[in-house]
Short mmCIF file of C-alpha atoms and ligand atoms in Angstrom, two decimals:
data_model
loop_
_atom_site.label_atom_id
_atom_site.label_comp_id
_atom_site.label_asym_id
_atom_site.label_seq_id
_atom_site.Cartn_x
_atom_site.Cartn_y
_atom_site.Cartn_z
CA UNK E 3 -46.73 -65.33 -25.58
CA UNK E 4 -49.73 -64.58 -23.37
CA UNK E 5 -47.96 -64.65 -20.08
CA UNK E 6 -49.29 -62.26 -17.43
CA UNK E 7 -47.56 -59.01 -16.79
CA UNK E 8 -45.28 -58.75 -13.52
CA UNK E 9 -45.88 -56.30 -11.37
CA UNK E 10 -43.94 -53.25 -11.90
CA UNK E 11 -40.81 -52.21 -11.74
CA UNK E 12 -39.78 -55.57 -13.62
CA UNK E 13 -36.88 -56.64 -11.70
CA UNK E 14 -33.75 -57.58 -13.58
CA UNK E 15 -30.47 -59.12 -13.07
CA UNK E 16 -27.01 -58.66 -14.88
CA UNK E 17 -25.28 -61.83 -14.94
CA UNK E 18 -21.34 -60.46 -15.96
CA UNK E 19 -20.97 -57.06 -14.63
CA UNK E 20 -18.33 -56.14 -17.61
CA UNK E 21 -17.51 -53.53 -20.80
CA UNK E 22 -21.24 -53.85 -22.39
CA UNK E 23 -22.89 -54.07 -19.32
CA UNK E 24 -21.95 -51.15 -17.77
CA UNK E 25 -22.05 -49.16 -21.47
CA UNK E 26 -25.34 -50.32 -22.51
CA UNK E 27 -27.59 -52.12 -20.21
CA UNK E 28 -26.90 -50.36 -16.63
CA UNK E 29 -27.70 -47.06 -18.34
CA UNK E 30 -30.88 -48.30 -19.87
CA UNK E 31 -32.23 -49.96 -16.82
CA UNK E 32 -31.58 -46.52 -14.65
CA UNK E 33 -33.45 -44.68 -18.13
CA UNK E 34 -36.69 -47.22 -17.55
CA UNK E 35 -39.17 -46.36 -14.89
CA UNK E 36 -40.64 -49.63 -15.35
CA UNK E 37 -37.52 -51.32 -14.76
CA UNK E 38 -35.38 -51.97 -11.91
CA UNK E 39 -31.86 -53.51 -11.05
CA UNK E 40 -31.78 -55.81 -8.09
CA UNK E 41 -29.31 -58.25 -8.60
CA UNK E 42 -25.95 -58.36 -10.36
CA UNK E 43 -23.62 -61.58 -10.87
CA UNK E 44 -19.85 -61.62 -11.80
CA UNK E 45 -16.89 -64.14 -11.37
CA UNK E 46 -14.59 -61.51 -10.91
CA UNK E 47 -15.09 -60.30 -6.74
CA UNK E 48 -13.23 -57.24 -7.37
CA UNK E 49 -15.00 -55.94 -10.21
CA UNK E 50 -18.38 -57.20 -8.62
CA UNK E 51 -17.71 -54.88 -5.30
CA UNK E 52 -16.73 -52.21 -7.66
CA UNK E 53 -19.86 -52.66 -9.47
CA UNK E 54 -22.10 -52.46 -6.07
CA UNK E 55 -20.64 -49.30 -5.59
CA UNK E 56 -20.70 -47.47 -8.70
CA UNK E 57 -24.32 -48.96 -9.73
CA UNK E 58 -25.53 -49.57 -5.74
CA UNK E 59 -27.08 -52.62 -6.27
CA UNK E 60 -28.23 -54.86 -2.97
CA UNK E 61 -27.98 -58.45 -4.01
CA UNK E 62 -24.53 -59.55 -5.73
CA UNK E 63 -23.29 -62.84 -6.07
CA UNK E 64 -20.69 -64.76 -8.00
CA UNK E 65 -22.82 -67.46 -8.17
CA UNK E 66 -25.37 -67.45 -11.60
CA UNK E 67 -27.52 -70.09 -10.16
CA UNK E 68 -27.92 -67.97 -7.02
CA UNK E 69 -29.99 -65.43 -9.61
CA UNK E 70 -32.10 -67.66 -11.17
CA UNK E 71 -33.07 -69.27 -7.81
CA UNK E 72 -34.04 -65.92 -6.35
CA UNK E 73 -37.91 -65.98 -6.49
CA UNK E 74 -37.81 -61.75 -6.63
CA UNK E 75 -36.07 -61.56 -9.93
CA UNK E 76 -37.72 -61.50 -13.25
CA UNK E 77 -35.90 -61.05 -15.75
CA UNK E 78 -31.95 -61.65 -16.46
CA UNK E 79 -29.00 -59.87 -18.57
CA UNK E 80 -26.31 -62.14 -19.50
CA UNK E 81 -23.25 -60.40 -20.64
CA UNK E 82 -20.43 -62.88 -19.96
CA UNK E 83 -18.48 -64.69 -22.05
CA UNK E 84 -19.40 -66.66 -25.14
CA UNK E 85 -18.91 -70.09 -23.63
CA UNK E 86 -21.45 -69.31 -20.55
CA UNK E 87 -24.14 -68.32 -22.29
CA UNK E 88 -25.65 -71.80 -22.41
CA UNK E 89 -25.35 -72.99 -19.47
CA UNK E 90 -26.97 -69.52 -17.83
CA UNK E 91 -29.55 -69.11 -20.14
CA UNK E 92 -30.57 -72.32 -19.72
CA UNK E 93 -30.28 -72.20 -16.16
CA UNK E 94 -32.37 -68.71 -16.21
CA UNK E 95 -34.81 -70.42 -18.39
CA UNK E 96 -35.94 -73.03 -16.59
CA UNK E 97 -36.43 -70.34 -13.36
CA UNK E 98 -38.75 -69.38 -15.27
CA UNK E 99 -36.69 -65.70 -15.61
CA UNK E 100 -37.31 -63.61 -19.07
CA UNK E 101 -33.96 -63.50 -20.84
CA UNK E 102 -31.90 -61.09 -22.66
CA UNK E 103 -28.72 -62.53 -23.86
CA UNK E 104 -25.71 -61.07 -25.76
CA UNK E 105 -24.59 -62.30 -29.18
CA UNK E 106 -23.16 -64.41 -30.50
CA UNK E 107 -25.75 -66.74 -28.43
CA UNK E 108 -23.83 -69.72 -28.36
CA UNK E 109 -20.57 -70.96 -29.79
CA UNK E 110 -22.11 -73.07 -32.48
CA UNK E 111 -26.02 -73.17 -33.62
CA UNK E 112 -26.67 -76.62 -31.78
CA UNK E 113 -25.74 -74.83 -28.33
CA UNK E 114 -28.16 -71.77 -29.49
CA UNK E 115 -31.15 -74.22 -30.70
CA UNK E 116 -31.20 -75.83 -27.54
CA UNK E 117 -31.25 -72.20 -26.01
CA UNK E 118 -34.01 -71.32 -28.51
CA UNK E 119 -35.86 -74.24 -28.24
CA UNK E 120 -35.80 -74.09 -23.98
CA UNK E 121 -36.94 -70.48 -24.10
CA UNK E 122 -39.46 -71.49 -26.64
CA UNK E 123 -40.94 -74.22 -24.37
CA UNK E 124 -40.47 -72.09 -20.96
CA UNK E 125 -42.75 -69.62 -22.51
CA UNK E 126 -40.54 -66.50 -21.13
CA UNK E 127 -39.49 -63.57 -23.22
CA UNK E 128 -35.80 -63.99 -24.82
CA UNK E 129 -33.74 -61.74 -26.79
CA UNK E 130 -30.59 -61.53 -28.28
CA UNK E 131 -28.96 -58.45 -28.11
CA UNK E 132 -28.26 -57.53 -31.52
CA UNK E 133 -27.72 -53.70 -30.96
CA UNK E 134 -27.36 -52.35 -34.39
CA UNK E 135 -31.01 -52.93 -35.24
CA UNK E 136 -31.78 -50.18 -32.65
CA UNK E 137 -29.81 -47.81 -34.82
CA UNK E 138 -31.93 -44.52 -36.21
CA UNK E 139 -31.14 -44.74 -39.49
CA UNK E 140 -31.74 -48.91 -39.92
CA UNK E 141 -34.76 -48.78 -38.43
CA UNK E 142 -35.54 -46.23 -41.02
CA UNK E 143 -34.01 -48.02 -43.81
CA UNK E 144 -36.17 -51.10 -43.25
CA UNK E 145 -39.29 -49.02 -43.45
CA UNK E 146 -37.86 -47.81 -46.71
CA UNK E 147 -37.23 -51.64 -47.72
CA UNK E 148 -40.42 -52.91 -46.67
CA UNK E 149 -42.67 -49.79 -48.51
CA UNK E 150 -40.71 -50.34 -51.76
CA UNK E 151 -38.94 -46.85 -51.92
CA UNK E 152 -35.87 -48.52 -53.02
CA UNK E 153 -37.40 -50.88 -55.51
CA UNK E 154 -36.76 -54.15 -55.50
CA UNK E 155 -33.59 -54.67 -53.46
CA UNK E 156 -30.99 -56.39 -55.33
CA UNK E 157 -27.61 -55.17 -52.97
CA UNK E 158 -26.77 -55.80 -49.43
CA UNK E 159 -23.11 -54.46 -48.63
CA UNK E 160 -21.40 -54.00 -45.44
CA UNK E 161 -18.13 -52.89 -44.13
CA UNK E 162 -17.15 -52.91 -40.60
CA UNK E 163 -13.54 -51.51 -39.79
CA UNK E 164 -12.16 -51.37 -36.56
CA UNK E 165 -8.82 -49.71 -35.34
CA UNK E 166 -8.16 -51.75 -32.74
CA UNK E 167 -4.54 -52.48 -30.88
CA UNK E 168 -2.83 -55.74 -31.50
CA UNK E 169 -2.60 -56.68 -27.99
CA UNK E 170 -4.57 -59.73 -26.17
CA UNK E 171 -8.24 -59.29 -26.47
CA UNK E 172 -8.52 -61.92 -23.51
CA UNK E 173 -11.04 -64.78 -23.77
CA UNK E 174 -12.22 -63.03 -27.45
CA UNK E 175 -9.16 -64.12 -28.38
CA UNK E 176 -9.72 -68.72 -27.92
CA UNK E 177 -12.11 -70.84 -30.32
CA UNK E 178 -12.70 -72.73 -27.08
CA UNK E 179 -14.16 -69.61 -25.36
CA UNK E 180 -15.42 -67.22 -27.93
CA UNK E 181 -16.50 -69.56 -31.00
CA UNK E 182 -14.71 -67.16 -33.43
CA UNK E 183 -13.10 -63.94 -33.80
CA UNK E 184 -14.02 -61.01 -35.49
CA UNK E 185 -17.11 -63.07 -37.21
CA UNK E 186 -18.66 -64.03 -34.00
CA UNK E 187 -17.81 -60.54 -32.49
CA UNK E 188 -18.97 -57.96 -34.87
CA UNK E 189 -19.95 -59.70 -38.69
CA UNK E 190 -22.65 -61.67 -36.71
CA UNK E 191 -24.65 -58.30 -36.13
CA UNK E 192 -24.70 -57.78 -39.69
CA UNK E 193 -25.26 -61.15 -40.77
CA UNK E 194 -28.35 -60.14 -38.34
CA UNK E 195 -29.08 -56.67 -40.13
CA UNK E 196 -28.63 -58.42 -43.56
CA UNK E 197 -31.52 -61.38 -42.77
CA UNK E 198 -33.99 -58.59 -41.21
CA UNK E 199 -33.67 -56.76 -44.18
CA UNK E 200 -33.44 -59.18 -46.86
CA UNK E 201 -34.88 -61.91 -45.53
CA UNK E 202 -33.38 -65.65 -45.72
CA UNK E 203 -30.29 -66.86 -47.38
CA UNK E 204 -29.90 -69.34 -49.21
CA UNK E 205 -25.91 -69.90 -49.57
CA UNK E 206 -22.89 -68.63 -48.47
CA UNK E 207 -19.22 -68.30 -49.52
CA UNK E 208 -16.67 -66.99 -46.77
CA UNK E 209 -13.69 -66.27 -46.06
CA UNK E 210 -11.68 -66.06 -42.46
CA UNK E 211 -8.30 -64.77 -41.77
CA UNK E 212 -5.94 -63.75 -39.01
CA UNK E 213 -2.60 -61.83 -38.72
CA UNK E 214 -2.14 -60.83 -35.21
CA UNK E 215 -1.10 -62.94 -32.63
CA UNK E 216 -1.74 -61.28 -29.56
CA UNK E 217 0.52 -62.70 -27.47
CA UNK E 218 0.73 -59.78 -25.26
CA UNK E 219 -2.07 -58.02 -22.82
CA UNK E 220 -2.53 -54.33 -22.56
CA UNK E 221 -0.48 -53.98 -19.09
CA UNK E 222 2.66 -55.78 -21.69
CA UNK E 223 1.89 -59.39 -19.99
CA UNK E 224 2.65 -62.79 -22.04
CA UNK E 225 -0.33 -64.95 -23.14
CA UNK E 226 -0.89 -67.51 -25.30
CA UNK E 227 -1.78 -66.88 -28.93
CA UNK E 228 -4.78 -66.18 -30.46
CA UNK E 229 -6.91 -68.85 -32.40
CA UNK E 230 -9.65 -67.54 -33.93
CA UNK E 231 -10.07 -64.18 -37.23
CA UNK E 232 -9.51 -60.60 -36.92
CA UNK E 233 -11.00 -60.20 -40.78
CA UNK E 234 -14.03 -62.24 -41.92
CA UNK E 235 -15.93 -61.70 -44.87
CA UNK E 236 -19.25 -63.17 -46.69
CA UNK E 237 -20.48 -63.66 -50.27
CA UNK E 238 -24.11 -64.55 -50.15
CA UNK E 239 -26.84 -64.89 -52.26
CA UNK E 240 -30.40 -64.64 -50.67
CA UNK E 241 -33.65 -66.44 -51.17
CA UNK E 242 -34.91 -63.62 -52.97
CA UNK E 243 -32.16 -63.49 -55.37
CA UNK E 244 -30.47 -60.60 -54.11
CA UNK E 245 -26.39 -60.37 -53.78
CA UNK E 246 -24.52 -59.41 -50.26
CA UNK E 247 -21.15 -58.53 -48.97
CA UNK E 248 -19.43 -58.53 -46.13
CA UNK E 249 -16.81 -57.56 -44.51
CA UNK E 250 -14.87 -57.00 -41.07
CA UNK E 251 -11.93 -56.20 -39.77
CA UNK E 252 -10.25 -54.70 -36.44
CA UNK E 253 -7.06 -54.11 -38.23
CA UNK E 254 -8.35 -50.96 -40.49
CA UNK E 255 -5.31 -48.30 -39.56
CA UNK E 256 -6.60 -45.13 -39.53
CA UNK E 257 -10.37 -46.00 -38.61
CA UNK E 258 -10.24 -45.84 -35.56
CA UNK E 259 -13.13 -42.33 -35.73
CA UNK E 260 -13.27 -42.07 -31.67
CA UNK E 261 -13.17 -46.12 -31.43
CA UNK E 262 -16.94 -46.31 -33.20
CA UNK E 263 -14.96 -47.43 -36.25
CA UNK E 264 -16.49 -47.38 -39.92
CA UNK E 265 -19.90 -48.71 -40.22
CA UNK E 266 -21.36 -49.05 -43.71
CA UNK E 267 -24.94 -50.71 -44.40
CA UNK E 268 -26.06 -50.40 -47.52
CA UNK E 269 -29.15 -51.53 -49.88
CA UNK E 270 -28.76 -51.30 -53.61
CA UNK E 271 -32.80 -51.70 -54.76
CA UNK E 272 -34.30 -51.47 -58.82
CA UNK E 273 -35.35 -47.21 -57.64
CA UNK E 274 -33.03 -46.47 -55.29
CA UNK E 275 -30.08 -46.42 -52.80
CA UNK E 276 -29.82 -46.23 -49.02
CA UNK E 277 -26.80 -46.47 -46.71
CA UNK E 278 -26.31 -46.85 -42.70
CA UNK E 279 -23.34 -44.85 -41.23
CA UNK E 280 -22.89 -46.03 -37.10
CA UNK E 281 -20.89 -42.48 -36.87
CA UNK E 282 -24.15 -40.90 -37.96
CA UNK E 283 -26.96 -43.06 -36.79
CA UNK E 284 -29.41 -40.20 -37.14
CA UNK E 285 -29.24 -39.15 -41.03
CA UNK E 286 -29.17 -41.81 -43.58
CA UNK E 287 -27.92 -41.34 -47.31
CA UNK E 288 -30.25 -42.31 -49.96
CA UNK E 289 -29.88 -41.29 -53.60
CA UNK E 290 -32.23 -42.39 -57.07
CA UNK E 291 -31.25 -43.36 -60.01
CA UNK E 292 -28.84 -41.04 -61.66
CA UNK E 293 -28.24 -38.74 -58.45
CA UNK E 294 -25.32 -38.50 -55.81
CA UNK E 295 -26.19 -40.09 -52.62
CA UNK E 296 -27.02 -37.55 -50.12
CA UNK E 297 -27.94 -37.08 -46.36
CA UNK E 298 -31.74 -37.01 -44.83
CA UNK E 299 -32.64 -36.62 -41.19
CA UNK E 300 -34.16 -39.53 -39.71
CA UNK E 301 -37.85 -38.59 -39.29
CA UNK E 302 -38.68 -38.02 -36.28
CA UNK E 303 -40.78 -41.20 -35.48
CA UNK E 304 -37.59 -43.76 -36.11
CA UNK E 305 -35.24 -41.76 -33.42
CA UNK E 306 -36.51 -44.06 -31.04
CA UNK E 307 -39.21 -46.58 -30.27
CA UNK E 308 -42.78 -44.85 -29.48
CA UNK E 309 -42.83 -43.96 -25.65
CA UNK E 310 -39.66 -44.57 -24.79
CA UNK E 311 -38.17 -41.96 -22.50
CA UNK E 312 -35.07 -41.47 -24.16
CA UNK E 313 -34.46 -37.91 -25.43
CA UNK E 314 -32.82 -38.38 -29.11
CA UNK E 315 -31.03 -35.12 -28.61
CA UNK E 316 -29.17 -35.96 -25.48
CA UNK E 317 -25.78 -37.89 -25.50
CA UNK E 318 -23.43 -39.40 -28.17
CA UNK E 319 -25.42 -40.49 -31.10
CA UNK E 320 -23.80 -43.53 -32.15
CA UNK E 321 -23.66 -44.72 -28.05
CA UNK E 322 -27.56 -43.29 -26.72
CA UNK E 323 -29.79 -45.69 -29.30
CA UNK E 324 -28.09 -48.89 -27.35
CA UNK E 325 -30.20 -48.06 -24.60
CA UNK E 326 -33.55 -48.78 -26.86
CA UNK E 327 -32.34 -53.20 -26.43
CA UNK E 328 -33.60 -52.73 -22.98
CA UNK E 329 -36.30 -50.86 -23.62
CA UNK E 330 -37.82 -53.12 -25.88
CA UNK E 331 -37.23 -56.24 -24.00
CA UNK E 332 -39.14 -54.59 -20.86
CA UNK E 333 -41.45 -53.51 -23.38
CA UNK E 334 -42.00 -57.13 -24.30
CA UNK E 335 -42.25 -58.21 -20.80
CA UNK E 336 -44.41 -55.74 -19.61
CA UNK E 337 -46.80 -56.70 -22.96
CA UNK E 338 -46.57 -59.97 -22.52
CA UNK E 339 -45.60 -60.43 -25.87
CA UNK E 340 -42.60 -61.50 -27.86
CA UNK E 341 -39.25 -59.00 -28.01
CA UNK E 342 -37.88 -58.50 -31.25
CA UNK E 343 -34.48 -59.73 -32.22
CA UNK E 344 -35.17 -63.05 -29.95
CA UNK E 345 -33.46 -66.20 -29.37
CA UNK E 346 -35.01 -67.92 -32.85
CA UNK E 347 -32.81 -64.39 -34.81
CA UNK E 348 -29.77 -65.36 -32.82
CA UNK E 349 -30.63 -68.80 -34.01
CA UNK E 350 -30.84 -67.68 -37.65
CA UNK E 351 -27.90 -65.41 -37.56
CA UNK E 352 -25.63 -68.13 -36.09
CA UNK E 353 -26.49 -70.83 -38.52
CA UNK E 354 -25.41 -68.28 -41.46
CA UNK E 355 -22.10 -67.70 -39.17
CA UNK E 356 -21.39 -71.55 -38.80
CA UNK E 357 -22.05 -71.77 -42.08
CA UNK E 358 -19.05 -69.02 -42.99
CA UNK E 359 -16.52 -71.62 -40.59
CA UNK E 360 -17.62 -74.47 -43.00
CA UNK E 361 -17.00 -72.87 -46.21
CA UNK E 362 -13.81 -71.28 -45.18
CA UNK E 363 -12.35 -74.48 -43.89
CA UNK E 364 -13.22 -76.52 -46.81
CA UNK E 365 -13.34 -74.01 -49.70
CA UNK E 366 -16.52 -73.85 -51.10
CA UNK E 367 -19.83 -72.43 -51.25
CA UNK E 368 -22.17 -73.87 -48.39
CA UNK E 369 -26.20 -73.69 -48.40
CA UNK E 370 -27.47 -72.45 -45.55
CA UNK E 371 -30.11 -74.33 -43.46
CA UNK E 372 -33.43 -73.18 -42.78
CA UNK E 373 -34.17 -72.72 -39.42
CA UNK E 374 -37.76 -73.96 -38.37
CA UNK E 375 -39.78 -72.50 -35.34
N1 NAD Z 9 -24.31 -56.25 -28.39
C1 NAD Z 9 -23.15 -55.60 -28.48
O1 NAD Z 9 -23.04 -54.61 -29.19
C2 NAD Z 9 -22.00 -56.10 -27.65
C3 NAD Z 9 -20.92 -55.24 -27.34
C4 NAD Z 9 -19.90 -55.75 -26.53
C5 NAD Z 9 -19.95 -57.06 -26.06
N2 NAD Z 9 -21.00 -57.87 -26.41
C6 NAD Z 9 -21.09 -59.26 -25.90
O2 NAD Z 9 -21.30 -59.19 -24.49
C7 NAD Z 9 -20.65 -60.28 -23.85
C8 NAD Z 9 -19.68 -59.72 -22.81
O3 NAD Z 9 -18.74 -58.88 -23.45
P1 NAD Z 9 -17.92 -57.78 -22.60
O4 NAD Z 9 -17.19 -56.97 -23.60
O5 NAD Z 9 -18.79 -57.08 -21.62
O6 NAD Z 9 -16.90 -58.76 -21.85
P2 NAD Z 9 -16.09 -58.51 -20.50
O7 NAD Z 9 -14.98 -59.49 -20.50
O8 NAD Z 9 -15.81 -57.05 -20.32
O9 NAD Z 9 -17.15 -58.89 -19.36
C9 NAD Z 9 -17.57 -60.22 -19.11
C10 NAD Z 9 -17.77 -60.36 -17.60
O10 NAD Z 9 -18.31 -61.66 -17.33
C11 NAD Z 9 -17.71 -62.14 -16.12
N3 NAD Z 9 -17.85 -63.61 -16.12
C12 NAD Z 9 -17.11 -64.54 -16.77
N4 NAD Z 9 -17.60 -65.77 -16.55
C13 NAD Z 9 -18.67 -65.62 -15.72
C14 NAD Z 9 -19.59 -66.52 -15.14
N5 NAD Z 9 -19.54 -67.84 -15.38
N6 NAD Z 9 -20.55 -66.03 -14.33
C15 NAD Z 9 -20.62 -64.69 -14.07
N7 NAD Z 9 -19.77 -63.78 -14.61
C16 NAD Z 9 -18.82 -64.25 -15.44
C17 NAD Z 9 -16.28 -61.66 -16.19
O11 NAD Z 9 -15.68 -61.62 -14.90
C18 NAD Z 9 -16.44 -60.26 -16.81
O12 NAD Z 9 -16.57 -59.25 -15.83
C19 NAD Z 9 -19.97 -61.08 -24.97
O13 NAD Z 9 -20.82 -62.14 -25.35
C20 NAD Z 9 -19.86 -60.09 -26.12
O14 NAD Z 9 -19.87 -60.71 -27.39
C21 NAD Z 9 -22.00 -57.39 -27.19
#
């Protein structure tokens, strides 16, 4: 990367002051001495002047371009809906601003190549925010991969089950503006986990369906339907030769478990087993051959990244390790080196998701292409 380091505090915008925004990254920039927030951008007024208030931030706008023209800021959050994240990342990128956007990227991998590519060229630090990586007990579970503890991993299997009300989920809800559904929303961060983990696939069989349509908001207002899943699932066979499994849903009755849902990760290897629970990021279940599976702290060392200030004993488990995203992408800026997941893992994560729309539409098994840097 080799760019030089700005001075500090590093001085970031939010572009789309909404839910994750104010539950993840707000939180983590206040957590960060070497980080400050300067500016923050929404389309909605009302929610922007709420925002000043609760977050008392100087410089607000509804205007994106107004950010990445402002000489002062470094580095930009962009939290807004699928269907922007193109046009202001690019936008941010060629300012010149270091970029940390949510997933899914893009609605397709053409819009998120161009995005990679752009980022690539600009030299700036980009990440996608794929939050589960920052989990505990999968940052432990890839050490375990990578050392060999579990054997050669054969296995990848994971379940995400949401409880979630059959009302509108708003612009989540329209191909046009989201991409997809439940695939785009949640099996994308797994698709993520599984490719970290396992490394490449090489061809995928999936599956997309949807029963509710949410043709009524929250407050009991009429909307239009909904286009896109609420249950996706994957069969896929990596490079490597090992199997995987997904599947998600936000119609699991019954799991709703505070609204965290049911997370399961799991890797099957030759020696051993070792599964990811999001409602208890900090143990992890492991088992050998001819045991039960049972629970092990999280040593010490994978509760958070090295030097962070976060205190792995304060706060909600399954919310507090969201707050590590920002810390590593400051981390990266303030190195001058690469952050880790970036743009080219969104890439690679929405290629496999395309991929799934492909071979549910026509049927089949579909081989995924191999991204190049
Ligand atoms: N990484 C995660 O775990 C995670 C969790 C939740 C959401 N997300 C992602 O974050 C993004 C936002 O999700 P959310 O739940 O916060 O949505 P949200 O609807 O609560 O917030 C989006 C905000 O963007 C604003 N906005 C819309 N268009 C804009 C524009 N052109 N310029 C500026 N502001 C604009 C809206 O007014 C709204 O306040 C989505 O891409 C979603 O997939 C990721």
């Amino acid at each position: 990367m080799g760019r030089q380091a700005p001075r500090l505090p590093v001085k970031i915008a939010i572009i789309g002051a909404g839910a994750v925004s104010d539950y993840h990254h707000v939180p983590a920039i206040r957590l960060d001495r070497r980080a400050a927030l300067v500016g923050v951008c929404d389309a909605n007024q009302e929610l922007l002047h709420k925002r000043t208030a609760d977050w008392g931030v100087a410089k607000i706008t509804t205007d994106p371009e107004a950010i990445c023209a402002d000489p002062e800021i470094d580095a930009v959050i962009i939290a807004t809906p699928n269907y922007t994240h193109r046009p202001i990342a690019l936008a941010a990128i060629w300012s010149g601003k270091h970029v940390m956007c949510e997933k899914p990227l893009g609605l397709n991998a053409a819009e998120v190549r161009e995005m990679y590519q752009a980022a690539r060229d600009a030299n700036v630090v980009n990440m996608t925010a794929f939050t589960y990586r920052f989990a505990p007990a999968m940052r432990y579970m890839k050490r375990l991969v990578a050392s060999g503890a579990l054997g050669e991993p054969r296995h990848f299997r994971s379940q995400r089950f949401l409880d979630w009300p059959e009302t509108s989920w708003g612009w989540r809800q329209y191909r046009r503006l989201a991409g997809a559904g439940d695939l785009f929303d949640m099996t994308i961060h797994r698709i993520d986990l599984a490719l970290d983990l396992l490394g490449p696939l090489a061809r995928i069989c999936g599956a997309l369906a949807r029963f509710a349509p949410r043709t009524v908001t929250a407050v009991g207002e009429s909307c239009d339907p909904s286009d896109v899943d609420d249950w996706s699932s994957i069969l896929g066979e990596f490079a490597s030769g090992a199997t995987g499994v997904w599947e998600g849903t936000t119609l699991a009755k019954g799991y709703h478990r505070l609204g965290f849902g049911h997370e399961w990760a799991e890797i099957n290897g030759s020696i051993g087993s070792a599964v990811y629970q999001l409602h208890t990021p900090n143990t992890l279940l492991v088992g050998k051959t001819g045991q039960d599976l049972a629970a092990i702290d999280v040593p010490r060392e994978f509760l958070k990244p090295a030097d962070s200030p976060r205190d792995p004993g304060q706060g909600e488990p399954a919310t507090v390790f969201r707050y590590d995203l920002v810390w590593e992408f400051v981390s990266a800026i303030v190195a001058g080196r690469a952050a880790v997941p970036s743009f080219f893992d969104g890439l690679k994560a929405q290629t496999v998701a395309d991929a799934v729309i492909v071979s549910h539409a026509e049927r089949r098994w579909v081989d995924v292409p191999r991204e190049r840097r």
